[in-house]
Short mmCIF file of C-alpha atoms and ligand atoms in Angstrom, two decimals:
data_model
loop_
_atom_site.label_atom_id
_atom_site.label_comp_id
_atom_site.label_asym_id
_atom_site.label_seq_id
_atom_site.Cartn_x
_atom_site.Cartn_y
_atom_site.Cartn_z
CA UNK A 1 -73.02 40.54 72.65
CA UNK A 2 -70.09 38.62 74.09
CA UNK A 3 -66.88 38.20 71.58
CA UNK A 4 -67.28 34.41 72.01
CA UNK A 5 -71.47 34.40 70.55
CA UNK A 6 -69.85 36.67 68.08
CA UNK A 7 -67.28 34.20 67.09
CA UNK A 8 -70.11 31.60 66.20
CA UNK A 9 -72.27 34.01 64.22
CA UNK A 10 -69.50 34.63 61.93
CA UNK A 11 -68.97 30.92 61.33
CA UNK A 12 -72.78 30.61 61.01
CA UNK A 13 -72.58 33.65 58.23
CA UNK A 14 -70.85 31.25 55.88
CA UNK A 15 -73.47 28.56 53.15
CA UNK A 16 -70.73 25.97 53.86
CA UNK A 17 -73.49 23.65 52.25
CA UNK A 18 -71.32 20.71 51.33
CA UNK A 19 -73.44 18.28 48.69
CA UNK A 20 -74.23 20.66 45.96
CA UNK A 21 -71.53 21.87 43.95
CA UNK A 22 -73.11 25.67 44.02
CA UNK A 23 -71.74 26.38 47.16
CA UNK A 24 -67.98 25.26 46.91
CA UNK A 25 -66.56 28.60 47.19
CA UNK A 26 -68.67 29.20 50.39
CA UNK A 27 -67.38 25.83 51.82
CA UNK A 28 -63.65 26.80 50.85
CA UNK A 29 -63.88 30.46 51.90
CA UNK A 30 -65.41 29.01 55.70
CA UNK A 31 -62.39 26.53 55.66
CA UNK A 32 -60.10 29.23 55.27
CA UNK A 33 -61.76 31.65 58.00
CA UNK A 34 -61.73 28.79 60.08
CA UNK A 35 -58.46 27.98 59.68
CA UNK A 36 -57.50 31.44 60.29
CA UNK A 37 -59.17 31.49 63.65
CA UNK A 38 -57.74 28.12 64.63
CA UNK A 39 -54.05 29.67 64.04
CA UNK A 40 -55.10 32.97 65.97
CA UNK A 41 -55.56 31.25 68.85
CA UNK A 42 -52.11 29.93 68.53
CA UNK A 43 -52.37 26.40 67.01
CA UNK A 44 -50.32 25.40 64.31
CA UNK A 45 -52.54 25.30 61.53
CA UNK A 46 -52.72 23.89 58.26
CA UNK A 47 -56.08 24.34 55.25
CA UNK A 48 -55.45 21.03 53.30
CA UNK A 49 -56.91 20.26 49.66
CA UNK A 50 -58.80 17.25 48.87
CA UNK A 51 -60.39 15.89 46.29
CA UNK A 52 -63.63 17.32 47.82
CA UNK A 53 -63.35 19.98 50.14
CA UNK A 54 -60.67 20.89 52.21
CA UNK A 55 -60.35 19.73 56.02
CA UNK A 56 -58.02 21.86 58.66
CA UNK A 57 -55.80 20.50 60.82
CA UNK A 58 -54.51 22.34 63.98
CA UNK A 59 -52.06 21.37 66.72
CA UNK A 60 -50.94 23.37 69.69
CA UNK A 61 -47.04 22.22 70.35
CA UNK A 62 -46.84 18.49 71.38
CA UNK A 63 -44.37 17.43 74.67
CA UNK A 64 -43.36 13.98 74.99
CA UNK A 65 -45.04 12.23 78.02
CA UNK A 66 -48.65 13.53 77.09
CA UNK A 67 -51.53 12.27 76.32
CA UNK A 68 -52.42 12.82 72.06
CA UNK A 69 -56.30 13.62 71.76
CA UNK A 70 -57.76 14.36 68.74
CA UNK A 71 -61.41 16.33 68.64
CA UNK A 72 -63.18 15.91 65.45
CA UNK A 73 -65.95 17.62 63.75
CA UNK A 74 -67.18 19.59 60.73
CA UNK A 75 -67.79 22.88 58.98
CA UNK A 76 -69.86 22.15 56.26
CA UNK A 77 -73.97 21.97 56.66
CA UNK A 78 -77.09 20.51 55.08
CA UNK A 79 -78.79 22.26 52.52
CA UNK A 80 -81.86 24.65 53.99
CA UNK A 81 -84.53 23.69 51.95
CA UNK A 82 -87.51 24.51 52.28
CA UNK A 83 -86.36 27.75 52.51
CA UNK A 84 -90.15 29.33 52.88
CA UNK A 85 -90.29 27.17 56.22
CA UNK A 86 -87.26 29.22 57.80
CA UNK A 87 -88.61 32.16 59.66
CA UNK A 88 -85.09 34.04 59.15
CA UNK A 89 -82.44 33.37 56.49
CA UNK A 90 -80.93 29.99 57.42
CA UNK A 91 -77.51 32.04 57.11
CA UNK A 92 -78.07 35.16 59.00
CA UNK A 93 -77.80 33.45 62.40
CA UNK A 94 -80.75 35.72 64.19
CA UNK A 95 -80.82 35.02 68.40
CA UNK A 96 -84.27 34.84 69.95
CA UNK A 97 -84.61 34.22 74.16
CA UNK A 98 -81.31 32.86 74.12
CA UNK A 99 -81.09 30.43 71.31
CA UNK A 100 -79.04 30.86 67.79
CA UNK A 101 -81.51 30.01 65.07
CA UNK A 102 -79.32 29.34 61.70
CA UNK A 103 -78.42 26.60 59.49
CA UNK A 104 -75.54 24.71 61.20
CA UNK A 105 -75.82 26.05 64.72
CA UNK A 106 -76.08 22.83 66.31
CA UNK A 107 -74.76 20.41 63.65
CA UNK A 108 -71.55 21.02 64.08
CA UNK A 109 -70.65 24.36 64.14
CA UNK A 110 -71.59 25.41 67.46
CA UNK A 111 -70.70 22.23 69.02
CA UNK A 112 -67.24 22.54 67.45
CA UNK A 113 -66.72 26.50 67.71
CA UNK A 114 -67.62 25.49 71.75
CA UNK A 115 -64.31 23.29 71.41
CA UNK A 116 -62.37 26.09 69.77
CA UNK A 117 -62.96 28.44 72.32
CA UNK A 118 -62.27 25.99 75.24
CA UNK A 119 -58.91 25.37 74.20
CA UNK A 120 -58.68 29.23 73.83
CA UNK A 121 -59.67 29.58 76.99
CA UNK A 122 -57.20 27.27 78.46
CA UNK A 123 -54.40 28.64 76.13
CA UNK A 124 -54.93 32.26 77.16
CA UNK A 125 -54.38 31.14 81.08
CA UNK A 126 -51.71 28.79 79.95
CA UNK A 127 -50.60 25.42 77.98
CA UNK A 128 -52.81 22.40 77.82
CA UNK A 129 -52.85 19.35 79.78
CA UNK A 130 -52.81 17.08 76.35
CA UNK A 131 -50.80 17.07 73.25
CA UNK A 132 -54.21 18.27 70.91
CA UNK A 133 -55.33 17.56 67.74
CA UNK A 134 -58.54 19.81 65.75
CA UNK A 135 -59.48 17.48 62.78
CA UNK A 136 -62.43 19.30 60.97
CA UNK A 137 -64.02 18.95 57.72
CA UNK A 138 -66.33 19.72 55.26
CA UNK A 139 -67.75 16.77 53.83
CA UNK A 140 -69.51 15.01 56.86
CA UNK A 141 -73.06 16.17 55.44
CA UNK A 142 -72.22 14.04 52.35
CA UNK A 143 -70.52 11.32 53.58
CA UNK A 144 -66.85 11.90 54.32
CA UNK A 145 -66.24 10.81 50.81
CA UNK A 146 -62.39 11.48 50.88
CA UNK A 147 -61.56 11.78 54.69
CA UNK A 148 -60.29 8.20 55.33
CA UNK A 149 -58.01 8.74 52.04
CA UNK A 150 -56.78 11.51 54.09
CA UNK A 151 -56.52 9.27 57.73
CA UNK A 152 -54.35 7.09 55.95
CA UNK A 153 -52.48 9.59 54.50
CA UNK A 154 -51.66 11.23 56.95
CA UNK A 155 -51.49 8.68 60.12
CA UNK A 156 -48.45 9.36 61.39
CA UNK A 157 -49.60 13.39 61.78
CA UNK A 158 -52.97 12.27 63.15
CA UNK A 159 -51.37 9.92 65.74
CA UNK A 160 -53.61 10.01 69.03
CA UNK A 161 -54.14 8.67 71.94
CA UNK A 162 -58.09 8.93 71.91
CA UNK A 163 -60.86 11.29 69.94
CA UNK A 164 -63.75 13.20 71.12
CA UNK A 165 -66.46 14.39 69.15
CA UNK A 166 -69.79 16.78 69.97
CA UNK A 167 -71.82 16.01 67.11
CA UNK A 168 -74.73 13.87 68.97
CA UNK A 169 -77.20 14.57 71.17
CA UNK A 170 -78.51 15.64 74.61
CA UNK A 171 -81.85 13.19 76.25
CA UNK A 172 -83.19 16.50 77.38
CA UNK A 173 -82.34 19.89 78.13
CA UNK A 174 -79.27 20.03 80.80
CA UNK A 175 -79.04 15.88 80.78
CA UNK A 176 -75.13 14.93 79.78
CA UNK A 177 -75.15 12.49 77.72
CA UNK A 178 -72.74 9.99 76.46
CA UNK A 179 -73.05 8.15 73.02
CA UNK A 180 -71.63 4.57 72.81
CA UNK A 181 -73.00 3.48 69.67
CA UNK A 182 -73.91 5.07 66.09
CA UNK A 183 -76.15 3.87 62.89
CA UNK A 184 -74.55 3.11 60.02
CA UNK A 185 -75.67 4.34 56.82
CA UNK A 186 -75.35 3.00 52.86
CA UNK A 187 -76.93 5.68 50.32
CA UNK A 188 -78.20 5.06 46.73
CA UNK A 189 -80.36 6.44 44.09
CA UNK A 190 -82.94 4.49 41.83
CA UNK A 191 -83.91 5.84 38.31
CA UNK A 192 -87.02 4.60 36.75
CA UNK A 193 -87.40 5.38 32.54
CA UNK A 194 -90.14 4.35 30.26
CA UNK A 195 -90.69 6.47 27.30
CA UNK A 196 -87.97 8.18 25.40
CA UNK A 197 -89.46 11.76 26.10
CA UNK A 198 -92.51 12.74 28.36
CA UNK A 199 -96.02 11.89 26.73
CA UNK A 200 -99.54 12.67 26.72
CA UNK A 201 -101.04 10.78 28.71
CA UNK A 202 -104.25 10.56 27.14
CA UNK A 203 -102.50 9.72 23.90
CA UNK A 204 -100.64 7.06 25.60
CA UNK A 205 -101.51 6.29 28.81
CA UNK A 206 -102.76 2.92 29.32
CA UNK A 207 -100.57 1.29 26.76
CA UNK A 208 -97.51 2.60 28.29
CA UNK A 209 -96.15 1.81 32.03
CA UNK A 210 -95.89 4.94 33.95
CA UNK A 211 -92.26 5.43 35.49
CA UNK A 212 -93.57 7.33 38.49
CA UNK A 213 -95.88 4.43 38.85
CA UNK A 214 -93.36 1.70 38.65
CA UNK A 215 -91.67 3.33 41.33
CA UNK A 216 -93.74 3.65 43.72
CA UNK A 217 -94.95 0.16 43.44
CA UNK A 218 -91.14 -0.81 43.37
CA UNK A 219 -90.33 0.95 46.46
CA UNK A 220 -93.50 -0.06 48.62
CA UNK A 221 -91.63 -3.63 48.10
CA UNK A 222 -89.17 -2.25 50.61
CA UNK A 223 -90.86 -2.81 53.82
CA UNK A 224 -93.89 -5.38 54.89
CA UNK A 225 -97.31 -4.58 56.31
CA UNK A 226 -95.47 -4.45 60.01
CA UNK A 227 -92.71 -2.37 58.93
CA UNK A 228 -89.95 -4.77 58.51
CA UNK A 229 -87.60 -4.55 55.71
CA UNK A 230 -88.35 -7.02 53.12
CA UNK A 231 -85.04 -6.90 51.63
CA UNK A 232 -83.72 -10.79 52.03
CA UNK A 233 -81.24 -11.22 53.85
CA UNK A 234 -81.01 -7.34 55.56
CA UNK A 235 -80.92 -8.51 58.76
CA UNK A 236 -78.24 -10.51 58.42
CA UNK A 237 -75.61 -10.05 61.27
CA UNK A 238 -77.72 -7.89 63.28
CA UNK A 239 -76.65 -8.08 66.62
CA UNK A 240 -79.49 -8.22 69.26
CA UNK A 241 -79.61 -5.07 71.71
CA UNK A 242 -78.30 -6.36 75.08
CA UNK A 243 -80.72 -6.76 78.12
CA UNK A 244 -78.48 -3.95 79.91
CA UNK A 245 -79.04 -1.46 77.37
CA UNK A 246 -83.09 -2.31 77.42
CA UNK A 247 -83.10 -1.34 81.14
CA UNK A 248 -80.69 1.76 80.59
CA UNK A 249 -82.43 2.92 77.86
CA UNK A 250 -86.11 2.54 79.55
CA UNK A 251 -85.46 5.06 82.49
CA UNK A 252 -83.79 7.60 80.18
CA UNK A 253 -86.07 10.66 80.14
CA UNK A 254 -88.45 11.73 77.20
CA UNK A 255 -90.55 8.76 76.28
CA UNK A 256 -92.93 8.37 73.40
CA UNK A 257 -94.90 10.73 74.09
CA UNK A 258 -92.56 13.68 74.11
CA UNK A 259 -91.60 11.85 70.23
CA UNK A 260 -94.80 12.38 69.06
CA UNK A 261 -94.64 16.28 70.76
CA UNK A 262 -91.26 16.67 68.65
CA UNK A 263 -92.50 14.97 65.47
CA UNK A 264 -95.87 16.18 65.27
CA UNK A 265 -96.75 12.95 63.74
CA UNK A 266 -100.44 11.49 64.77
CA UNK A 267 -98.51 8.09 65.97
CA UNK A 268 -95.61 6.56 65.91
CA UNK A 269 -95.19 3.46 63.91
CA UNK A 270 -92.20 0.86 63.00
CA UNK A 271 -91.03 -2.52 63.16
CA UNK A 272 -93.01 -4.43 65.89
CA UNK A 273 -91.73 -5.28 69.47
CA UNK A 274 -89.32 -2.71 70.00
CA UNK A 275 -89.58 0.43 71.96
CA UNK A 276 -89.47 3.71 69.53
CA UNK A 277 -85.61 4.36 71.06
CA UNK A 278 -84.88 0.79 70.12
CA UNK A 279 -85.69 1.37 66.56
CA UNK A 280 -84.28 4.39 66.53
CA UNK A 281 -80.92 3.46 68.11
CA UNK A 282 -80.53 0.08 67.47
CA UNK A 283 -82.39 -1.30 64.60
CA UNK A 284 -81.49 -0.85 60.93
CA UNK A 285 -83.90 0.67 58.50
CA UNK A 286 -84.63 1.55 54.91
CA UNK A 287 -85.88 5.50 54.40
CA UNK A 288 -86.89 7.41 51.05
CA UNK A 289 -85.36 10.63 51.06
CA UNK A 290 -86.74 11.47 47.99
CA UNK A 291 -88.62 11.13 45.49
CA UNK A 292 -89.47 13.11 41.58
CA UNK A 293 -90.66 12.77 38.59
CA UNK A 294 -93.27 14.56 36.79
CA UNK A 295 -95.32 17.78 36.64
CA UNK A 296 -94.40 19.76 40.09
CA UNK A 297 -95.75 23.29 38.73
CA UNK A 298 -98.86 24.68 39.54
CA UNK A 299 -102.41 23.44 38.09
CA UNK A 300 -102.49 20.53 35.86
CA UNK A 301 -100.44 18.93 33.50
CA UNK A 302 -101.87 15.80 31.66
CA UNK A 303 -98.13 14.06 31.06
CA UNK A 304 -97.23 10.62 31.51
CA UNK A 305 -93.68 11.23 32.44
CA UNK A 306 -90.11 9.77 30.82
CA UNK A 307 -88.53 9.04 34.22
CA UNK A 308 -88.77 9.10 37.80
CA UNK A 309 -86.21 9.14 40.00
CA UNK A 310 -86.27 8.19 44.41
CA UNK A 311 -83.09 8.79 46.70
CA UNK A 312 -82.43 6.32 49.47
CA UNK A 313 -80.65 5.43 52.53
CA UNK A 314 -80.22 2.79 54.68
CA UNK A 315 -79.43 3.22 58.39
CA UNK A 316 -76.94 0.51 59.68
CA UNK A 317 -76.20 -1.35 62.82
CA UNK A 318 -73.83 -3.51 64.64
CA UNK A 319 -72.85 -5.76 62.05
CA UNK A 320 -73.92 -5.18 58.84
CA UNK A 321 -71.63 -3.94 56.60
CA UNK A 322 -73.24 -1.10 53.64
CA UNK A 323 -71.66 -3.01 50.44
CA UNK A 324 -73.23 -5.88 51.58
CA UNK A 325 -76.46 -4.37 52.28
CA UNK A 326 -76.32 -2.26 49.03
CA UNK A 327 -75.79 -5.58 47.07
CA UNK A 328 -78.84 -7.34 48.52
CA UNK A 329 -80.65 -4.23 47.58
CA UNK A 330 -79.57 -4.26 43.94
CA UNK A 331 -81.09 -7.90 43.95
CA UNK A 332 -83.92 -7.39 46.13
CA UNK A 333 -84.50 -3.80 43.10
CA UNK A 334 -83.67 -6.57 40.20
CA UNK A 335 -86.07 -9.04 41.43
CA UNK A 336 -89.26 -6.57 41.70
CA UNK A 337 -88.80 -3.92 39.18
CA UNK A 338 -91.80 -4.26 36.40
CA UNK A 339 -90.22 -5.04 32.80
CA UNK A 340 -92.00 -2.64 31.12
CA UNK A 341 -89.67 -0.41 32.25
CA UNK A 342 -85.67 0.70 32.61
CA UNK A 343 -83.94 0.96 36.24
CA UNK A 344 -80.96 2.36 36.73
CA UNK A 345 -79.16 2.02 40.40
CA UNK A 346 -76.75 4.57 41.62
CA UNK A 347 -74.58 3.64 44.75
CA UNK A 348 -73.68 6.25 46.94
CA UNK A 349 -71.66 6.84 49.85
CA UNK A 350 -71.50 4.88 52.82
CA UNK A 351 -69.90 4.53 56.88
CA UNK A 352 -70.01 1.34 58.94
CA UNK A 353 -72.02 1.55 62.63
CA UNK A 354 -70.12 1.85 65.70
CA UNK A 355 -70.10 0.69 68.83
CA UNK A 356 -67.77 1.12 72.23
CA UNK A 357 -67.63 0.17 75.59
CA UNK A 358 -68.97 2.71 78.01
CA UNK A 359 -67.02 1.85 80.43
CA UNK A 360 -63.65 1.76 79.20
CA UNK A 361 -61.43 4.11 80.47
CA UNK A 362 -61.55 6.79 77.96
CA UNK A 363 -65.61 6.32 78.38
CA UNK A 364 -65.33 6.73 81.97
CA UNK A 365 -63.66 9.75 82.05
CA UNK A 366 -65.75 11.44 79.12
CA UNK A 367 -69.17 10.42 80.92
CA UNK A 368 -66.61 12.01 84.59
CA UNK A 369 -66.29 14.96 82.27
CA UNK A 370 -70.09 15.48 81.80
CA UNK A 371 -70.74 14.77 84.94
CA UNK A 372 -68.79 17.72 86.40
CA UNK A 373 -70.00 19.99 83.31
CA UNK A 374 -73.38 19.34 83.81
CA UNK A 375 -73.64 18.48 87.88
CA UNK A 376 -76.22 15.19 87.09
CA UNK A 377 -75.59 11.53 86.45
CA UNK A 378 -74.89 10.98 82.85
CA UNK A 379 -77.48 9.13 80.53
CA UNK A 380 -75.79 6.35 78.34
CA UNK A 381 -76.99 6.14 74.96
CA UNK A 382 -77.22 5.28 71.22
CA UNK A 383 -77.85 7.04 68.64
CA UNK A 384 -79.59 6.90 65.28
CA UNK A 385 -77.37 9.31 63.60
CA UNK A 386 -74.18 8.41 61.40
CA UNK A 387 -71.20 9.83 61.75
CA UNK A 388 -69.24 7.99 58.94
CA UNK A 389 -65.79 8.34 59.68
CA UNK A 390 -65.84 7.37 63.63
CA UNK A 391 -65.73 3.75 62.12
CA UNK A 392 -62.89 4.79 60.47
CA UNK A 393 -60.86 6.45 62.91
CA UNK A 394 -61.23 2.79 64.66
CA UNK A 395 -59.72 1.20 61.73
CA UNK A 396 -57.08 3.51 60.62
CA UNK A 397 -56.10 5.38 63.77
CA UNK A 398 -56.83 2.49 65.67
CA UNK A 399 -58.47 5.06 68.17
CA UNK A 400 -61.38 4.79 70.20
CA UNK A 401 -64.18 8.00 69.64
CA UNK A 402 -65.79 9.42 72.80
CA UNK A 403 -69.27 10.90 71.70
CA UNK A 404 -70.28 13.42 73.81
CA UNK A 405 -72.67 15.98 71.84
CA UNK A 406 -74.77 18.90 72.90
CA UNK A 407 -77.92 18.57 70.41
CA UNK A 408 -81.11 19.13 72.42
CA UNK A 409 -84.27 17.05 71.03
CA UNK A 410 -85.50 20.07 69.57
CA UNK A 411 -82.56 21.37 67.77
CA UNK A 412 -83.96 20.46 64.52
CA UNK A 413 -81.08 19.71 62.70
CA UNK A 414 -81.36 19.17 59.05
CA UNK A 415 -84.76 20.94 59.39
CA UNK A 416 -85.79 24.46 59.05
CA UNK A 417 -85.15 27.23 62.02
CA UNK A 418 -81.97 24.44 63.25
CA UNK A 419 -81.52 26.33 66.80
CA UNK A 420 -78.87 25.87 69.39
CA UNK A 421 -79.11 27.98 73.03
CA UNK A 422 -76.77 29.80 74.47
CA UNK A 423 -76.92 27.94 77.82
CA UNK A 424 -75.44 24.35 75.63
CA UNK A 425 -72.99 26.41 73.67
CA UNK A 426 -71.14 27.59 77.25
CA UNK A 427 -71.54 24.15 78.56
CA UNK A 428 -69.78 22.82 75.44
CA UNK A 429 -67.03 25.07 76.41
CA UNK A 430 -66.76 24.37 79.78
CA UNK A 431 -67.11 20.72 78.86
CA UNK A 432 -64.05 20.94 76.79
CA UNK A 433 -61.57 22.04 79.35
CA UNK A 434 -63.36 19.28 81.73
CA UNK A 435 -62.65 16.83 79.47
CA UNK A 436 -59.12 17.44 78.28
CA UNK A 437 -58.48 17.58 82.04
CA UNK A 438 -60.00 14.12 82.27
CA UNK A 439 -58.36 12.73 79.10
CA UNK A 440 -54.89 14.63 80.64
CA UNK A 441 -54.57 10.71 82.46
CA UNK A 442 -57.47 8.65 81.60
N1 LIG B 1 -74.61 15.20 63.76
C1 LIG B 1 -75.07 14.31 62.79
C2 LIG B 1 -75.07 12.86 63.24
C3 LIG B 1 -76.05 12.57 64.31
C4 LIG B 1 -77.35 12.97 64.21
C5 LIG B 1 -75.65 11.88 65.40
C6 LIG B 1 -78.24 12.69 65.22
C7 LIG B 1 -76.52 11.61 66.40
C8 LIG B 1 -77.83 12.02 66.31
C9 LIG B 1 -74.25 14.39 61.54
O1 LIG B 1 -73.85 15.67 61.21
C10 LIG B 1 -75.12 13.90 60.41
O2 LIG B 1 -76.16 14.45 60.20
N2 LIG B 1 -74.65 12.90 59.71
C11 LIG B 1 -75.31 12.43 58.55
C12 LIG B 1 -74.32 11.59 57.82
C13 LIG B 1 -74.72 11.17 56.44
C14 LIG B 1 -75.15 12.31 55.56
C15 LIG B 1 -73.62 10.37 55.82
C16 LIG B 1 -76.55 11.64 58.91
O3 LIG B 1 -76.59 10.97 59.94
O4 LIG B 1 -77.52 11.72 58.15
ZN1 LIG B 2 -75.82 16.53 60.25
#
């Protein structure tokens, strides 16, 4: 196996799994063997602590007159469960007909490790054409909870020009893409409690509201029979998708067909007159990720249960803003919750949408970039994704994010058996040097 494959698996080897507490040490010990690759190859490197976990920063040596770019992305991963659906360990990356199959080998760490090694590339047959920045971290999973602390702390050291990121996706195997525009997302967590402890519920069912119950009629109060939000006032400041976009994003390949291939689902479904892609990429929505409470063990239990607990998100676009949307929520919650029982509402964390020009200059010579990487016209694109802190680097940088990723369709991230092929990871290298070339004078 090639030393550069090799290179990812080792990064793969680590459970940089960055939203449960358990696996801190893994997240800090990958930090710190990324860190030490980053300064092997020459940068200037430096492992910095946060309040969460810590993000690297690595230079090569800046010279006045160039261009400052900046490529971000992150170490840290989603957890695997369910684990039983994997059919290798999520963190023994395993390589079958040319594609790495492990938690994280798409999203990011083989889309940034194809960075790495492009600048190592170009370093071992000389200098760089830019002044370049590596910003990575370990909290994008959950987040970015304390990275814009750290943009503002350290501005003057993250000074740049422009920032490129690979951590969206491809319209289809070998199709460069470029991403102009990214959900939002605001995160919170409902608690539903009756009863003081769990009950019989022959004893006292009937007479005594059922949390699981109450939540499940609380949260089917989130959408309406066409699947609209019925949140009042959600779609306030929604900006309409532009007629230009509609036409772009009709003759981009992979319809709704190849969706419902990908899925599995029996149909697709969602808000009414709008294509699947225009949901997906340009209209907000409200998702359970969760939802407990109750006997989960096998056989029966006969328990009417003290609590019950749901975990959701809300996917953001162009304009809404996720306090905003979080405190018509809490209303919306208020307003329908039964009274025979306790709520409690949890806000979590949150990132603004984004949205760029294609055809700026820095645009233009990311989609020239592709173009040369990949030898086809580029397809312009949204995506449904979040990347939290690209709204950020706007504001506090005051630097626009070129969005080029490498995720096929069928990557599965944040799924079991996550797989990235060989074929994308060497195009994400070669697409490096391309566009540093480009970004060399954009
Ligand atoms: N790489 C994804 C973002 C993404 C996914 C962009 C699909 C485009 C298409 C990123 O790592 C991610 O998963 N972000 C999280 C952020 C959240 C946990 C705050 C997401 O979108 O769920
Ligand atoms: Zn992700």
């Amino acid at each position: 196996m090639d030393a550069q494959v090799s290179k990812l698996l080792d990064f793969l080897r680590f459970a940089s799994i960055s939203t449960d507490g358990a696996y801190a040490g893994d997240v800090k010990q990958c930090a710190e063997w990324l860190a030490r690759l980053l300064k092997e190859i020459g940068l200037e490197t430096q492992l910095n602590a946060t309040a969460g976990h810590p993000v690297v920063v690595a230079k090569n040596t800046h010279k006045p007159g160039r261009r400052t770019v900046l490529i971000y992305g992150h170490y840290d991963v989603q957890p695997v469960d369910p684990l039983g659906l994997w059919t290798h360990p999520p963190f023994e990356p395993h390589i079958e007909h040319e594609v790495i199959f492990a938690r994280g080998a798409t999203d990011n760490k083989g889309q940034i490790m194809a960075h790495i090694l492009g600048v190592q590339e170009a370093l071992s047959r000389g200098d760089l054409p830019v002044n370049l920045i590596f910003l990575i971290e370990g909290e994008e999973e959950c987040g970015s909870t304390h990275l814009e602390r750290f943009l503002s702390e350290h501005r003057e050291q993250l000074r740049c020009d422009i920032i490129a990121v690979s951590d969206t996706g491809m319209v289809g195997r070998g199709i460069p893409t470029f991403t102009y525009g990214l959900r939002g997302i605001a995160a919170m967590e409902i608690k539903i409690s009756g009863p003081a402890m769990d009950l019989h519920s022959g004893i006292y069912g009937g007479a005594v509201a059922n949390p699981i119950t109450m939540l499940a009629r609380l949260l089917a109060t989130l959408h309406d029979a066409d699947g609209r939000v019925a949140v009042e006032g959600f779609y306030d400041g929604v900006a309409p998708i532009e007629e230009w976009e509609k036409e772009a994003w009709a003759k981009v390949p992979g319809g709704d067909a190849e969706l419902i291939k990908l899925t599995g689902v029996p149909r697709l479904f969602g808000e009414a007159g709008y294509t699947a892609r225009e949901q997906i990429w340009a209209r907000p929505t409200a998702e359970i990720n969760g939802i407990g409470g109750g006997y989960q063990g096998l056989g029966t239990k006969t328990v009417l249960p003290g609590e019950a607990f749901a975990k959701l998100t809300f996917r953001l676009v162009p304009d809404q803003q996720p306090a905003a949307v979080i405190e018509k929520v809490r209303k919306h919650l208020a307003q329908h919750v039964s009274q025979a029982v306790r709520m409690e509402i949890k806000s979590g964390h949150g990132g603004e949408p984004y949205l760029m020009n294609p055809n700026s200059p820095g645009g233009l010579a990311a989609q020239r970039a592709l173009k040369k990487t990949f030898g086809r016209d580029v397809a312009l694109i949204r995506e449904g994704g979040s990347i939290p802190i690209v709204q950020s680097f706007k504001k506090v940088l005051e630097a626009e994010t070129l969005l080029l990723g490498l995720a096929l369709p069928d990557c599965r991230a944040h799924s079991p058996n996550e797989n990235f092929p060989i074929e994308n990871f060497r195009a994400g290298i070669r697409l490096n040097q391309a566009l540093l070339q480009e970004l060399s004078a954009f």
